[in-house]
N, CA and C atoms as an extended XYZ file, in Angstrom:
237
Properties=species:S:1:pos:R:3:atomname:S:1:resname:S:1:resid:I:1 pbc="F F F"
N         8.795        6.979        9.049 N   UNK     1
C         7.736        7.588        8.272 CA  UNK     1
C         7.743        6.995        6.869 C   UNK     1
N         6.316        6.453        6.459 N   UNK     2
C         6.553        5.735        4.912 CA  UNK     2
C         5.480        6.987        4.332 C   UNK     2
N         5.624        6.772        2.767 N   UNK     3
C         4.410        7.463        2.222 CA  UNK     3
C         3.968        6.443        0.937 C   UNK     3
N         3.027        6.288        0.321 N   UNK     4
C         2.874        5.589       -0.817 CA  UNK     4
C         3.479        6.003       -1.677 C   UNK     4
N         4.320        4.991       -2.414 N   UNK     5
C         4.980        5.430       -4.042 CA  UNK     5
C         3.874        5.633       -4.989 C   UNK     5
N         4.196        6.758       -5.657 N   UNK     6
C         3.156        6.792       -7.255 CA  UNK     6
C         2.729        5.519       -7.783 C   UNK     6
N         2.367        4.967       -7.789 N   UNK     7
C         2.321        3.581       -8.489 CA  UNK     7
C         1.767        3.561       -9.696 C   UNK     7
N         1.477        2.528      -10.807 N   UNK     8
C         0.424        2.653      -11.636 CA  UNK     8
C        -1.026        2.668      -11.515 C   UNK     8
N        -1.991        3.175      -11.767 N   UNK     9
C        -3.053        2.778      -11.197 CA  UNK     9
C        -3.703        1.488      -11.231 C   UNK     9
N        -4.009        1.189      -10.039 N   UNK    10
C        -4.378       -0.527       -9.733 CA  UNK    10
C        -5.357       -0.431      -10.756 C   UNK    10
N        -5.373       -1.998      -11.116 N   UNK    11
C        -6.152       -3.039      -12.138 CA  UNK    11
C        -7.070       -4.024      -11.336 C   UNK    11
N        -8.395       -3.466      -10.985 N   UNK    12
C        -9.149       -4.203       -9.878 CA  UNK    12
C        -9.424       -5.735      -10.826 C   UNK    12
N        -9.245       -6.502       -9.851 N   UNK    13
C        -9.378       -7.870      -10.811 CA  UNK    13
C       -10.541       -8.245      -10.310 C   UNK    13
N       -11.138       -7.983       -9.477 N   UNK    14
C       -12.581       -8.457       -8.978 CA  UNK    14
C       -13.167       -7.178       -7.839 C   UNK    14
N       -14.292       -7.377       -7.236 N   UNK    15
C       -14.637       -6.638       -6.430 CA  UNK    15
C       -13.977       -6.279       -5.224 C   UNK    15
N       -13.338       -7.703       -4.927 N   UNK    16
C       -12.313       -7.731       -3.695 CA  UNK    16
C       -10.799       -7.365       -3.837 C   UNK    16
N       -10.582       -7.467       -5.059 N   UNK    17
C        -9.078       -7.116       -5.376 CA  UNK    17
C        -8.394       -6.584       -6.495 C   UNK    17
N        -7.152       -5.950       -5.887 N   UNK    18
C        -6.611       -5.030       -6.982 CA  UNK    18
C        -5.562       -5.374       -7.326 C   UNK    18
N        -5.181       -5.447       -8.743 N   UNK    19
C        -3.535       -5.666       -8.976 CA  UNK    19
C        -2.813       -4.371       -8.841 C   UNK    19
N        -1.700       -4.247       -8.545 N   UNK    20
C        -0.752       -3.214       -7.957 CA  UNK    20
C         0.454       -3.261       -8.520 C   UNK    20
N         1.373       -2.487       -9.447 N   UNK    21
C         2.698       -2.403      -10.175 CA  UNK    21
C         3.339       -1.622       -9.238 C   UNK    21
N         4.370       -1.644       -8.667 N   UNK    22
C         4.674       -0.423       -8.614 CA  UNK    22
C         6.323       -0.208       -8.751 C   UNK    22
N         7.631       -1.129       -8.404 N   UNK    23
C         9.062       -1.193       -8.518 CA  UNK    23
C         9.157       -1.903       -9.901 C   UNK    23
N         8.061       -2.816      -10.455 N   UNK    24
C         8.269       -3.584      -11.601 CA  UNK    24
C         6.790       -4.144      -12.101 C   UNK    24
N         7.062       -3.639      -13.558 N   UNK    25
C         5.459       -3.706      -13.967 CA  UNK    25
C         5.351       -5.301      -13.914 C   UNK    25
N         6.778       -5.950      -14.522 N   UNK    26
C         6.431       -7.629      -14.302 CA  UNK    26
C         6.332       -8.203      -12.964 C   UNK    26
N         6.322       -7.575      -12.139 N   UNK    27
C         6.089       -8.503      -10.776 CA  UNK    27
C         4.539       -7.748       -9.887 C   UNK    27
N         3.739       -7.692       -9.893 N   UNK    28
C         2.395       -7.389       -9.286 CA  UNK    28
C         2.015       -8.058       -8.669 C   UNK    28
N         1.369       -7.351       -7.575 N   UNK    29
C         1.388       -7.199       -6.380 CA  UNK    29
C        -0.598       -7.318       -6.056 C   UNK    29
N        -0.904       -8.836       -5.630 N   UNK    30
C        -2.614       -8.628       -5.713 CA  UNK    30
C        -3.001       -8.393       -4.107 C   UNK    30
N        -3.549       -7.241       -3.953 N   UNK    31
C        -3.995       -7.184       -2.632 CA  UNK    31
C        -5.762       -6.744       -2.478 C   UNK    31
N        -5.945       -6.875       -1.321 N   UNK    32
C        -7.569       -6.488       -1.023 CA  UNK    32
C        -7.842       -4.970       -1.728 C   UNK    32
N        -9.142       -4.510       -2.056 N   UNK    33
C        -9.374       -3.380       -2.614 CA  UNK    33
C        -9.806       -2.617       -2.049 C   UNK    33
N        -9.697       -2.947       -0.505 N   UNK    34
C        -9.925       -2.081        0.586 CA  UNK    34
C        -8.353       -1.402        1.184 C   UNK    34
N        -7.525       -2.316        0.635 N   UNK    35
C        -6.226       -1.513        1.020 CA  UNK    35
C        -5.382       -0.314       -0.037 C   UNK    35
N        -5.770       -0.588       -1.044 N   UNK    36
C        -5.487        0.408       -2.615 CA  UNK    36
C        -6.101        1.818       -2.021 C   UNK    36
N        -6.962        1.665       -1.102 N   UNK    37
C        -8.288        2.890       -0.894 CA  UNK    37
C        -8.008        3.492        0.073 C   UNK    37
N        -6.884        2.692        1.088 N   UNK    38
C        -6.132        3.928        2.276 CA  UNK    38
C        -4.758        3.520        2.117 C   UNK    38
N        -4.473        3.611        0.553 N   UNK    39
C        -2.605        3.488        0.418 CA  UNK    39
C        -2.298        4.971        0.608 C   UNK    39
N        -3.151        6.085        0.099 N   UNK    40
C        -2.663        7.352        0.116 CA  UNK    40
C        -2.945        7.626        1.584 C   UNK    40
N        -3.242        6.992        2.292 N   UNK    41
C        -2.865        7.513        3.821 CA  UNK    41
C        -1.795        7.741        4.086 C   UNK    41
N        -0.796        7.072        3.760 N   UNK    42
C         0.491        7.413        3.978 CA  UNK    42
C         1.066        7.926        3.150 C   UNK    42
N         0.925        9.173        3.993 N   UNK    43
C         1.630       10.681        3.087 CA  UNK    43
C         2.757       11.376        3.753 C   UNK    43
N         3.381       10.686        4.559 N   UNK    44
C         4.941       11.028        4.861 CA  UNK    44
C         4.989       11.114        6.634 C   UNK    44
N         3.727       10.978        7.204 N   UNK    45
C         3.484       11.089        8.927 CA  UNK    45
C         4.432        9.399        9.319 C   UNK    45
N         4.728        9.183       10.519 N   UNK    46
C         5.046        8.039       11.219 CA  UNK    46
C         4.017        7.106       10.739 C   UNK    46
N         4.818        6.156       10.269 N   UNK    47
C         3.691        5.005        9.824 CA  UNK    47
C         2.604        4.298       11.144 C   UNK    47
N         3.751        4.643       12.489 N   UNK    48
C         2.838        4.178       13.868 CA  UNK    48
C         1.157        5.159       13.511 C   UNK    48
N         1.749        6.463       13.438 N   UNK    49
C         0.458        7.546       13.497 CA  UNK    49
C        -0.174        6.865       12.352 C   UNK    49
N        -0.332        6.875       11.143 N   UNK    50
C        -1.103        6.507       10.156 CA  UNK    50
C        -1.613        4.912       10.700 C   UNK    50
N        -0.991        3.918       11.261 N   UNK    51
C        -2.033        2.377       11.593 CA  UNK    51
C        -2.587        3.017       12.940 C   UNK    51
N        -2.431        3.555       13.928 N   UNK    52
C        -3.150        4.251       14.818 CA  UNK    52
C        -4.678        5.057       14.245 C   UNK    52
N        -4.363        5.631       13.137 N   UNK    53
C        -5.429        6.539       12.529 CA  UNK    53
C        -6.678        5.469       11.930 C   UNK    53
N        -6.035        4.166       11.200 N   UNK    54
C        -6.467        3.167       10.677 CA  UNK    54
C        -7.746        2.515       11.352 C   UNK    54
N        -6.618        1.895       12.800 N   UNK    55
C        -7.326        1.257       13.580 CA  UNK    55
C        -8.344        1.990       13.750 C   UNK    55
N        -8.468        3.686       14.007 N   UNK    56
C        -9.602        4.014       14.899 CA  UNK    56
C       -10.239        3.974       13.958 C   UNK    56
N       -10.767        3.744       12.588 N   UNK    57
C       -11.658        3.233       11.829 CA  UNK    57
C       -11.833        2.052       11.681 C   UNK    57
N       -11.419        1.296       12.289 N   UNK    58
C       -11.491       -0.301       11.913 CA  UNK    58
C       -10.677       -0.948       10.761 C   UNK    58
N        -9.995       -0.091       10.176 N   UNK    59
C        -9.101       -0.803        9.537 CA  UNK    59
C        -7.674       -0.916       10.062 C   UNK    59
N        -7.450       -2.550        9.520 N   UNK    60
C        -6.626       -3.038       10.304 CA  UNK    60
C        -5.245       -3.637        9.749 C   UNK    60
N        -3.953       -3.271        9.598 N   UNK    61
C        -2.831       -3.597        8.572 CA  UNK    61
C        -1.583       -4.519        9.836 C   UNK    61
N        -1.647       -5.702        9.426 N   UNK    62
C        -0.753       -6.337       10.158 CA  UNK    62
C         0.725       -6.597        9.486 C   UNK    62
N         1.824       -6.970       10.577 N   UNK    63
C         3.241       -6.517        9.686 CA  UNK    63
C         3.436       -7.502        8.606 C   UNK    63
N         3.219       -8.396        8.603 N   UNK    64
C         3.300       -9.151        7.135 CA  UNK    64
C         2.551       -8.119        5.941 C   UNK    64
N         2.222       -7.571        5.865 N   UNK    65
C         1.319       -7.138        4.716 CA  UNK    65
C         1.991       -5.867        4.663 C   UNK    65
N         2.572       -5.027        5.995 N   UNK    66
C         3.672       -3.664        5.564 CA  UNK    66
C         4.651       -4.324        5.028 C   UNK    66
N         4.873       -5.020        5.459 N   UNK    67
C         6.706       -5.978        4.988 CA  UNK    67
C         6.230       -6.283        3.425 C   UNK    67
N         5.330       -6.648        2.876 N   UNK    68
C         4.893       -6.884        1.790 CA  UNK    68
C         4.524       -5.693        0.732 C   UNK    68
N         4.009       -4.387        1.457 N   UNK    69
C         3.829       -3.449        0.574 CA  UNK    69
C         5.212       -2.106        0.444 C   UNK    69
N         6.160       -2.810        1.426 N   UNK    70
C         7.218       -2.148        1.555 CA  UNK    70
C         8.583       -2.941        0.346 C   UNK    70
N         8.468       -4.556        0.326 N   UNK    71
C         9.312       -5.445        0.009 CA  UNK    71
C         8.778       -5.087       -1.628 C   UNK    71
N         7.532       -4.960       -1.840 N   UNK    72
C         7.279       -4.637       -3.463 CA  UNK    72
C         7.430       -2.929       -3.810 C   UNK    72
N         7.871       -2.366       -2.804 N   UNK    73
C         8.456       -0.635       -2.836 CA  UNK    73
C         6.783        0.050       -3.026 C   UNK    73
N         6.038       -0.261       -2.466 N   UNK    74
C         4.991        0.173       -2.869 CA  UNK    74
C         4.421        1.839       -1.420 C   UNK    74
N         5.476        0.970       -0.494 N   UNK    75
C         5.320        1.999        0.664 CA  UNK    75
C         7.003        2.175        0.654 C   UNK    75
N         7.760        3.209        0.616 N   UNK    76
C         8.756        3.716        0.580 CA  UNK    76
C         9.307        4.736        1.912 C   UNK    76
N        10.721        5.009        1.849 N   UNK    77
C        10.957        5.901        3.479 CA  UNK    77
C        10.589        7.057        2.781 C   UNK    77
N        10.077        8.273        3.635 N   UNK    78
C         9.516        9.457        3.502 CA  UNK    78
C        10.914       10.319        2.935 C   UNK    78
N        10.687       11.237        2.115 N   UNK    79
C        11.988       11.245        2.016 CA  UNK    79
C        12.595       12.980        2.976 C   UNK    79
């Protein structure tokens, strides 16, 4: 089970993307600005249940990009 860390609030750098702080303000984190917008999906359920919930909307999170929002602490273990 992950949930999103508090983070700072993203710094959209364009329409498509957001900068993201969240373990270290000097290292940020630029991702799509469609993913900033279902980070609070994960609110402490099985991360399987939350990309299950995803998919059935069409959004779609592949493991490079958890490994990435997990490796910048941005998705954390539930506690």
């Amino acid at each position: 089970a992950a949930h999103a860390r508090d983070v700072l609030p993203p710094e959209r750098v364009d329409a498509g993307e957001a900068v993201v702080h969240a373990y270290s303000h000097y290292d940020p984190l630029v991702v799509p600005g469609t993913l900033v917008d279902v980070l609070r999906r994960f609110d402490g359920r099985r991360t399987e249940v939350v990309l299950a919930e995803l998919e059935g909307e069409g959004v779609s999170l592949d493991a490079s990009a958890l490994r990435q929002l997990v490796d910048f602490e941005v998705l954390v273990a539930a506690p």
